[in-house]
Short mmCIF file of C-alpha atoms in Angstrom, two decimals:
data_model
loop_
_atom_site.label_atom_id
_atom_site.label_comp_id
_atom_site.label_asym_id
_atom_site.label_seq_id
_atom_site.Cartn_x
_atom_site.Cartn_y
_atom_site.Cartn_z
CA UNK A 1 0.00 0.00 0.00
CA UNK A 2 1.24 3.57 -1.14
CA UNK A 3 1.71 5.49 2.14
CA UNK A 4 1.46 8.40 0.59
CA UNK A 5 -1.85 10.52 0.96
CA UNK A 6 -2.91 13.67 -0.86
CA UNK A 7 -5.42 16.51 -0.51
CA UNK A 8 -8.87 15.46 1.12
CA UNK A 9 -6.47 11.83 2.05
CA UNK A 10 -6.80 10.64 -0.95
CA UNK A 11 -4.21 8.10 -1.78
CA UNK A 12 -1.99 8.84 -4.19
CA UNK A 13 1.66 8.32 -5.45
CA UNK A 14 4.66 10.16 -5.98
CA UNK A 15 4.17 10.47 -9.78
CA UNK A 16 0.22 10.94 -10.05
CA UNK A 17 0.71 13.47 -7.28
CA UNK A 18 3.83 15.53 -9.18
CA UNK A 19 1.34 15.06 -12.01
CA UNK A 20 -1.54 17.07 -10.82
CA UNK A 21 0.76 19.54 -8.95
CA UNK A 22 2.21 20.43 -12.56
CA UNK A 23 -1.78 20.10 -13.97
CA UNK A 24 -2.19 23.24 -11.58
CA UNK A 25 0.57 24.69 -12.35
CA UNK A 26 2.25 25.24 -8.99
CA UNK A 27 4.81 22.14 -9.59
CA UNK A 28 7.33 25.04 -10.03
CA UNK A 29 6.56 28.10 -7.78
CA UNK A 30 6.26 31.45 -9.52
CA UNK A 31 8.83 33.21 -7.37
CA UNK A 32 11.52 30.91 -8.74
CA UNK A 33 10.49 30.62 -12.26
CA UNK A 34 11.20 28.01 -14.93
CA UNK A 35 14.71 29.40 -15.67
CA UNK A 36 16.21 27.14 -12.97
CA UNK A 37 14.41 24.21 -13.34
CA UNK A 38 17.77 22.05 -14.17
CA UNK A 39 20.70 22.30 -11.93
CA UNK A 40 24.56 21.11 -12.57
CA UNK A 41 25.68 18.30 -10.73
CA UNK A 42 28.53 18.16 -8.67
CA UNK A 43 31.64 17.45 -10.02
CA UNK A 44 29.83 17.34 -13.71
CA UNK A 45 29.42 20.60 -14.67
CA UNK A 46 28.44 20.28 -18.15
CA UNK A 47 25.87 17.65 -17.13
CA UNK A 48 22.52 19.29 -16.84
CA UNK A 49 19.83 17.10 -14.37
CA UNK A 50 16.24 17.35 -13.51
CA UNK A 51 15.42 19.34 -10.54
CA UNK A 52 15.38 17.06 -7.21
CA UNK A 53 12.03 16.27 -6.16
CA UNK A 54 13.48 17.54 -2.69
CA UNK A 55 14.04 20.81 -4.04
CA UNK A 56 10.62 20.71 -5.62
CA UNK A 57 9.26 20.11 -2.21
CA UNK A 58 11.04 22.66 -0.32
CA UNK A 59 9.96 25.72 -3.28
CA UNK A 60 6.52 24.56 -3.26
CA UNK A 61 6.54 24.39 0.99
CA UNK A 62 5.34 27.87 1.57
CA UNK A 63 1.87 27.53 -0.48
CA UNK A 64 1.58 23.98 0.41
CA UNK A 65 1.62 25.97 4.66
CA UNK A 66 -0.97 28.72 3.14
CA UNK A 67 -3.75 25.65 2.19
CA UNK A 68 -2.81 23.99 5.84
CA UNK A 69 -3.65 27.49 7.66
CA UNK A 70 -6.33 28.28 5.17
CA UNK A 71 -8.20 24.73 6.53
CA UNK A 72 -7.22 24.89 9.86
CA UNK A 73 -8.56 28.47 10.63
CA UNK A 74 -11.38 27.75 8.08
CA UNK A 75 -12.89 23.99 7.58
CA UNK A 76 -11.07 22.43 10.12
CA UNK A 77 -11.52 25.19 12.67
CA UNK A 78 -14.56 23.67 14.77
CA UNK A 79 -11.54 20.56 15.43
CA UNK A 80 -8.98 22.78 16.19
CA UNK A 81 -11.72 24.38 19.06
CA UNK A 82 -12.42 20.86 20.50
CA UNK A 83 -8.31 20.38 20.39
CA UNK A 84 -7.84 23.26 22.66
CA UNK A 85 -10.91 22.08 24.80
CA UNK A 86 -9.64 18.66 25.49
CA UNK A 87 -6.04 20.68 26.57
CA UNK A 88 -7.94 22.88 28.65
CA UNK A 89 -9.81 20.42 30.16
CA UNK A 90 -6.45 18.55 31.00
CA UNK A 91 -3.76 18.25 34.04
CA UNK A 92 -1.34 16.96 31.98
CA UNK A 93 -0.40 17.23 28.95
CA UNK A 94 1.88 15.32 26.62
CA UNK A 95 3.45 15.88 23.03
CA UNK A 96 4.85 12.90 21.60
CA UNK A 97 6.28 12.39 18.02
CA UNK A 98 9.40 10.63 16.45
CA UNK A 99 12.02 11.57 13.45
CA UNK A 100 10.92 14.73 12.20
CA UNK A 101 7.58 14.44 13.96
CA UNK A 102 9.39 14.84 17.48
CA UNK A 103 11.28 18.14 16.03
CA UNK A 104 7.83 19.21 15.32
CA UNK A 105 7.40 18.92 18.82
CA UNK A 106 9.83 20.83 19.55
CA UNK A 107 7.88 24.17 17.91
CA UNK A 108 4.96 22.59 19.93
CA UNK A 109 5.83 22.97 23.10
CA UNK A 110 7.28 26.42 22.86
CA UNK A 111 4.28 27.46 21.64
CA UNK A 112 2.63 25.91 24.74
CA UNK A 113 5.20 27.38 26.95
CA UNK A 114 4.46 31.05 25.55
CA UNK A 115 0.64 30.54 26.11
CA UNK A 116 1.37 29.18 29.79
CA UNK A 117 0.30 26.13 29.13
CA UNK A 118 3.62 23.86 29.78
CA UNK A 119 3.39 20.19 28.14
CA UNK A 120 5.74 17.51 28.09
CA UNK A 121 7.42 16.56 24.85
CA UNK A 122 8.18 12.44 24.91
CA UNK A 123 9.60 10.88 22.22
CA UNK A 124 7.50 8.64 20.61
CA UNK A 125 9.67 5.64 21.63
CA UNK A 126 10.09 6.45 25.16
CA UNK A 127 6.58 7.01 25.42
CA UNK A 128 5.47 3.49 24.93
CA UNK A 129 8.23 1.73 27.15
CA UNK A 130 8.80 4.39 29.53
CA UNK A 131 6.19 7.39 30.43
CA UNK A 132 3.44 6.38 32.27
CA UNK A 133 0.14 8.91 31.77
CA UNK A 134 -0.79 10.71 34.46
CA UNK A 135 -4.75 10.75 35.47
CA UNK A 136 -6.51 13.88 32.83
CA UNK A 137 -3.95 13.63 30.75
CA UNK A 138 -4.13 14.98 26.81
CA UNK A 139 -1.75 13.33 24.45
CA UNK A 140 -0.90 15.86 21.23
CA UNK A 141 0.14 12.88 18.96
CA UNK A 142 2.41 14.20 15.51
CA UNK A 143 2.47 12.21 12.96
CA UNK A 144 2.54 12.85 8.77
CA UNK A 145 0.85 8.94 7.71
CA UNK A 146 -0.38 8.08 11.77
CA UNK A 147 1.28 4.81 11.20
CA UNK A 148 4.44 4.31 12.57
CA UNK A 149 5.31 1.78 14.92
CA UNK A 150 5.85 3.91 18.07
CA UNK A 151 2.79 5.98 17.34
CA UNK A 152 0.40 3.15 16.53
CA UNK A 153 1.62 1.52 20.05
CA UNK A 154 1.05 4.58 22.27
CA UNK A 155 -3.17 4.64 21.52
CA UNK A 156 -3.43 1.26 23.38
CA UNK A 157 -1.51 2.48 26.47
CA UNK A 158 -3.05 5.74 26.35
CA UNK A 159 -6.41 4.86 25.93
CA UNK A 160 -5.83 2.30 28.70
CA UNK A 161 -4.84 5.35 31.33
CA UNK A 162 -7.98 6.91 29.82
CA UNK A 163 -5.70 9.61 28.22
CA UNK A 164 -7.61 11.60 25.65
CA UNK A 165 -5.78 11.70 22.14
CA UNK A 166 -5.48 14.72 19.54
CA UNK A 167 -4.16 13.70 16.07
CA UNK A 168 -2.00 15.57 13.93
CA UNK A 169 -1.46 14.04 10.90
CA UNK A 170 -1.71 14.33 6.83
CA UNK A 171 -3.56 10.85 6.98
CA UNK A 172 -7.22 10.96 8.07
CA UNK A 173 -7.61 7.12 7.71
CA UNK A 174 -4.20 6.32 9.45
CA UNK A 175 -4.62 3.77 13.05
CA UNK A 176 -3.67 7.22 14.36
CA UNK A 177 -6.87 9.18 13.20
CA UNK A 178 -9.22 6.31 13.83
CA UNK A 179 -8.26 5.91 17.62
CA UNK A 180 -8.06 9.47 18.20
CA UNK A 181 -10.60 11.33 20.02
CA UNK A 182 -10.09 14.23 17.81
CA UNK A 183 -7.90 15.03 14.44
CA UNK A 184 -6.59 17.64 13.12
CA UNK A 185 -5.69 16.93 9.32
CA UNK A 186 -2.83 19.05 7.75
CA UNK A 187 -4.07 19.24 4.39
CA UNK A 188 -1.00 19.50 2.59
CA UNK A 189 0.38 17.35 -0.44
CA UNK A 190 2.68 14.23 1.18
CA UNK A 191 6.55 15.38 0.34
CA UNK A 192 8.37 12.86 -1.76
CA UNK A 193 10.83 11.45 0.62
CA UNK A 194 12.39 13.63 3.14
CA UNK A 195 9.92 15.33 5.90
CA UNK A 196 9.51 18.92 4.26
CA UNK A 197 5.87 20.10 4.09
CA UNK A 198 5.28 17.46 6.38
CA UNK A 199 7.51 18.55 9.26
CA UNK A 200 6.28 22.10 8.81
CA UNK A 201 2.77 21.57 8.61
CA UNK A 202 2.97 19.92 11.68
CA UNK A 203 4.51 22.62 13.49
CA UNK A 204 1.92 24.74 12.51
CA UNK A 205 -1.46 23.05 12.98
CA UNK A 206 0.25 21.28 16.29
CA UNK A 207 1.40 24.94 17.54
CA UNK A 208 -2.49 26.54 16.58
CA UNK A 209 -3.89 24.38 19.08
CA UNK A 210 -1.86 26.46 22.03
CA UNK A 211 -3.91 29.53 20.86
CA UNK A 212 -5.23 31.22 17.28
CA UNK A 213 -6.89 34.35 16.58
CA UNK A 214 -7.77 36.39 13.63
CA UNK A 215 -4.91 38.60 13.68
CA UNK A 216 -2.10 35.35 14.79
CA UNK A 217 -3.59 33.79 11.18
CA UNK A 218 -3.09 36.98 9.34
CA UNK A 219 0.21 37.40 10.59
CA UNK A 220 1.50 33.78 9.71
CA UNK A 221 -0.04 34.20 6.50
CA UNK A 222 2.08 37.29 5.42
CA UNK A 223 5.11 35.49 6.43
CA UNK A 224 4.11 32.49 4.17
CA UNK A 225 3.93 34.26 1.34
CA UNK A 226 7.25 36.70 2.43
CA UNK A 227 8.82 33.51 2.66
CA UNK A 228 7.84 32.23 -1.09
CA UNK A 229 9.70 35.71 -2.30
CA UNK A 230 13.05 34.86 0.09
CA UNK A 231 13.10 31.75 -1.98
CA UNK A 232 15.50 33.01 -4.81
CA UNK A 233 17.59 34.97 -3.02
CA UNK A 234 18.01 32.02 -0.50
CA UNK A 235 19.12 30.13 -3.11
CA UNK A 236 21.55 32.59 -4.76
CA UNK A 237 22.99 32.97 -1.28
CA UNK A 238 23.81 29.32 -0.92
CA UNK A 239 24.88 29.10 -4.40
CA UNK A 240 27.59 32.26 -3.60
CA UNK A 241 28.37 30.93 -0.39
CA UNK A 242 32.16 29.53 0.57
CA UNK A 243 30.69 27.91 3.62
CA UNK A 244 30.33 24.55 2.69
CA UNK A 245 32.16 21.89 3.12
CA UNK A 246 31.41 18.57 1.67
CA UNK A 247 33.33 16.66 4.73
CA UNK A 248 33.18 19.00 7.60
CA UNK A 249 31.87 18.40 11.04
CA UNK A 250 28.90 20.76 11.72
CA UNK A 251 27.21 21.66 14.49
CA UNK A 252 23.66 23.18 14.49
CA UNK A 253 22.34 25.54 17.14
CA UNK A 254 19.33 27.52 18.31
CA UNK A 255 16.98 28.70 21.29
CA UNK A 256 13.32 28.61 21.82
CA UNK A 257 10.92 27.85 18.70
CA UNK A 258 14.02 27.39 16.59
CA UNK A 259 15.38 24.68 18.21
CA UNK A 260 12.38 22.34 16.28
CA UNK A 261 14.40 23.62 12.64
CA UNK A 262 18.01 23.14 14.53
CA UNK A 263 17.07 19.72 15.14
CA UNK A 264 15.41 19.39 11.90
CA UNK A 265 18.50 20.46 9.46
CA UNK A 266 20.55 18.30 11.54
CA UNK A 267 18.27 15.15 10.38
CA UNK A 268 18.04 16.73 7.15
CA UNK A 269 21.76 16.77 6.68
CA UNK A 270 21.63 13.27 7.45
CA UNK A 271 18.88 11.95 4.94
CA UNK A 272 19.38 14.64 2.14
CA UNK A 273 23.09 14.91 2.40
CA UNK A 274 24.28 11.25 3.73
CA UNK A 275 26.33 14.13 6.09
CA UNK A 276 26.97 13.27 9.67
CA UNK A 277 26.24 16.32 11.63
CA UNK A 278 24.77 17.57 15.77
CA UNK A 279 22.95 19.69 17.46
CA UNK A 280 22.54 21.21 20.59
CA UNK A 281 21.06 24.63 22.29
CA UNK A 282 23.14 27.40 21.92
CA UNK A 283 23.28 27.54 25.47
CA UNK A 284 24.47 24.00 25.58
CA UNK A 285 27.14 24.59 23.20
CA UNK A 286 29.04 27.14 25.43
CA UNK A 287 29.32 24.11 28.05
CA UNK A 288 31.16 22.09 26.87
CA UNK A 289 30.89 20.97 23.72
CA UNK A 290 32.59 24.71 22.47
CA UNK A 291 35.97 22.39 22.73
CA UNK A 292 35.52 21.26 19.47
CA UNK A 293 36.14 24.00 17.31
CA UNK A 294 38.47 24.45 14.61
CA UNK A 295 38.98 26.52 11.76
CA UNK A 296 37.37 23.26 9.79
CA UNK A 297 34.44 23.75 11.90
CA UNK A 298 30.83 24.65 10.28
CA UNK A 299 28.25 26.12 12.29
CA UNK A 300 24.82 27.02 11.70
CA UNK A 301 23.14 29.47 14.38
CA UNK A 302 19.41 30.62 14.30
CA UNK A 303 18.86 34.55 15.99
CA UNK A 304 16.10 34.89 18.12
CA UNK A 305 14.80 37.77 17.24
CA UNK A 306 14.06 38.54 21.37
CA UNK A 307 16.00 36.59 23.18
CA UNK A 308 19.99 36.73 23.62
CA UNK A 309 20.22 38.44 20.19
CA UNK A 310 23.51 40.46 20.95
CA UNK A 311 24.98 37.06 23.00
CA UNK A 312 24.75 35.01 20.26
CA UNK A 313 25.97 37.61 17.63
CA UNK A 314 28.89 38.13 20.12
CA UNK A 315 29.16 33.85 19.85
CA UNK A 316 29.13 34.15 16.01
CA UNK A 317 32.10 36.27 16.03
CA UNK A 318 33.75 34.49 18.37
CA UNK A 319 33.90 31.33 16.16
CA UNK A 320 34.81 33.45 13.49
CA UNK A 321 37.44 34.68 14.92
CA UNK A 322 38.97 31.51 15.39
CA UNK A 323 38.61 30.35 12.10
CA UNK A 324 34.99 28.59 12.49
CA UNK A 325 32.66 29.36 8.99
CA UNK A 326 29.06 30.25 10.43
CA UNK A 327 25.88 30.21 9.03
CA UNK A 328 23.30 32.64 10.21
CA UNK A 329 19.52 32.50 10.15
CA UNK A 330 17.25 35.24 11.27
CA UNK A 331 15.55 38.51 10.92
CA UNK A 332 17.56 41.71 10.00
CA UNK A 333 20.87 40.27 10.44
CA UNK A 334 23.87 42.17 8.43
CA UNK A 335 25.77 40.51 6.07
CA UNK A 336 28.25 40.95 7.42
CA UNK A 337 27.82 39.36 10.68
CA UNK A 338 28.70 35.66 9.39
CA UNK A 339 29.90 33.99 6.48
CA UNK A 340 26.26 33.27 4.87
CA UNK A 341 23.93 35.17 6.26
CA UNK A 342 20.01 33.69 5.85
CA UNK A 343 17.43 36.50 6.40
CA UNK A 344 13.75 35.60 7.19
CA UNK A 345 10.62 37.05 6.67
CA UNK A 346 9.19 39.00 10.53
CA UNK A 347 6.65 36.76 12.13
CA UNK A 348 4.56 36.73 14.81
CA UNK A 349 6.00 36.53 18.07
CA UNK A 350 7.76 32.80 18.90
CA UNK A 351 6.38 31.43 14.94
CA UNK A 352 9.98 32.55 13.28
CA UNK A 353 10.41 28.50 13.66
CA UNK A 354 7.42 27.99 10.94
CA UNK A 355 10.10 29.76 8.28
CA UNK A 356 13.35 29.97 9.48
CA UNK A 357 13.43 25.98 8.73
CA UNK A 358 13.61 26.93 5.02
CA UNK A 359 17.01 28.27 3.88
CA UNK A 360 18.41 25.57 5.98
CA UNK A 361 16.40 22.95 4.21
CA UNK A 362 17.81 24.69 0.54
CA UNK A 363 21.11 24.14 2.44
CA UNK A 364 20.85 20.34 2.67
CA UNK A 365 20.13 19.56 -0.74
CA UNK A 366 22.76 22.20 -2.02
CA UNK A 367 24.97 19.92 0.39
CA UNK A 368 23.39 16.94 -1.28
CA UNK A 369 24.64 17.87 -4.98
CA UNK A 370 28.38 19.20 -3.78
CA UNK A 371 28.39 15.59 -1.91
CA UNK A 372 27.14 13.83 -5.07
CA UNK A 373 24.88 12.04 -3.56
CA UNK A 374 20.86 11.18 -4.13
CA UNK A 375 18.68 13.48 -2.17
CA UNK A 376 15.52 11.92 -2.95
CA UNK A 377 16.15 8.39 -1.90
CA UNK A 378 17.06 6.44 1.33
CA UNK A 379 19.46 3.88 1.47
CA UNK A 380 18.06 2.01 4.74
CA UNK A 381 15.12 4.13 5.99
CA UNK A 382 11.77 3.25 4.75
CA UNK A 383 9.09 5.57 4.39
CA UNK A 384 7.42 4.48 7.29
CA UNK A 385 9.00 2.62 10.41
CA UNK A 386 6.68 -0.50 11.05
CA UNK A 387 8.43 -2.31 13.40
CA UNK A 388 10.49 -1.69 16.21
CA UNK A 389 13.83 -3.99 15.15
CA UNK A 390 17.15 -3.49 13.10
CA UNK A 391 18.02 -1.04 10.98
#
């Protein structure tokens, strides 16, 4: 069975789905424009090749978001209300995910943790061995097809502790959805491979049930589509850039919100790239771990736009100084502050996560190309995890 799942959860596949995307013309998004539909390979210059499907994914991300919010705030807005009912109603309450899905999480909770409403996030793994449920407990369960393994084995245990369960997923007729109490369905197009949409969509629909107004949706919306315009200079950026390094360590680190797209480029560097790579709090970083850098070094840093802004600019040119390449993603950042500099679109207060993710994700499958290696295919992983042994 195709895991994959369109609009409305329709199934469909990788190539019907690319199909109709192209039928409606939004395959290739207008901001970027046919001219670069064929990139060079590396170390093959004069070889033209198709457009990855991951890159395809990533440039069609931000309208893929706008149709999420649209449903959420409009269609799907009476099951984001009972969402935030069954919270409120709640002692407890837990955020669970895995891969990807537990970044998500990440986003999740700080959005919880602005409202005042703390939650735990457990990954998905430890959550069925490990974490007992507390008595009026609500379980925030994130998951794109609501069928892996560790997901699928959490409903029995929670619905044994009487824990109510609220469904995030792109898959309304997943095990996840059916044992839910209530779903929330992203309404996005399934990504070909690698988490893109997927991760973010989660983020947002999982984050919305912490608290949405009119004026929160208008706000997220204007990023959206700020962050559909960023997409060709992002990618000029990159393609400028002298800060990659096909076999250098790299270390990945954020605060708050951001932490969820920290985590995220570090898995993406991973699948996309085949590029071992960490990542840790900022905070973290000065404890310890700081004893690693070199001038071989690569670091990516996300700004909070609020919090420890000036520390971690001071930290940026610290590295530099000692020979450490840094990549930089925030909001009015100079260019000359590191040595590829990633502006992103203003946003709501604590949602710069939603975009910030998406110059790092361009970063990935740039690394993907200088590394020669296929983007848009695992070697080991499947598409979904359905049981719980070997690789």
């Amino acid at each position: 069975m195709d895991p994959r799942v369109g609009h409305r959860g329709l199934p469909t596949s990788g190539a019907s789905l690319r199909a109709r995307e192209s039928e409606r013309g939004g395959w290739i998004p207008r901001a970027v424009g046919r001219g670069r539909e064929r990139e060079h390979a590396a170390g093959s210059s004069d070889e033209e090749i198709a457009m990855t499907k991951l890159l395809e994914d990533i440039l069609r991300q931000p309208d893929e978001l706008l149709g999420s919010l649209a449903y959420a705030t409009g269609d799907g807005s009476s099951a984001l209300r009972e969402a935030a009912r069954v919270v409120d109603e709640s002692d407890h309450v837990f955020v669970t995910g895995i891969g990807s899905s537990w970044h998500a999480g990440m986003a999740v909770r700080a959005r919880f943790d602005a409202a005042g409403k703390p939650c735990r996030l457990v990954d998905a793994s430890e959550l069925v061995h490990y974490a007992p449920f507390p008595p009026n407990t609500a379980l925030i369960a994130l998951s794109r097809s609501g069928r892996s393994i560790e997901i699928v084995e959490s409903l029995p245990k929670a619905r044994a502790a009487g824990t109510r369960v609220i469904a995030v997923t792109n898959t309304p007729d997943s095990p996840l959805a059916d044992q839910a109490d209530v779903t929330l369905r992203l309404e996005a197009a399934f990504d070909h491979q690698v988490s893109v949409t997927m991760y973010s969509a989660l983020t947002l629909v999982g984050g919305l049930v912490a608290g949405c107004d009119a004026a929160l949706a208008d706000g997220l919306r204007t990023g959206l589509e700020a962050s559909r315009d960023a997409a060709p200079e992002w990618r000029q950026r990159i393609d400028d850039s002298h800060w990659f390094d096909t076999s250098a360590p790299t270390y990945f680190l954020a605060r708050g919100g951001s932490r969820a797209s920290c985590y995220e480029t570090r898995l993406m560097w991973e699948e996309a790239a085949k590029a071992p790579a960490t990542a840790l709090g900022t905070g973290s970083f000065r404890h310890g771990p700081q004893e690693v850098v070199t001038d071989s070094l690569r670091v990516g840093i996300w700004l909070d736009p609020a919090t420890l802004h000036d520390e971690d600019l001071e930290l940026v040119r610290d590295l530099r100084s000692l020979g450490t390449k840094v990549m930089l993603i925030g909001a009015d950042v100079s260019d000359e502050a590191a040595d590829l500099v990633m502006p992103v679109p203003h946003m709501p207060d604590g949602w710069q996560f939603l975009v910030d993710i998406m110059p790092a994700q361009l970063a990935a499958e740039h690394l993907s190309r200088l590394r020669g290696v296929d983007c848009d295919a695992f070697l080991y992983c499947p598409y979904i995890i359905e049981s719980e042994g070997g690789l």
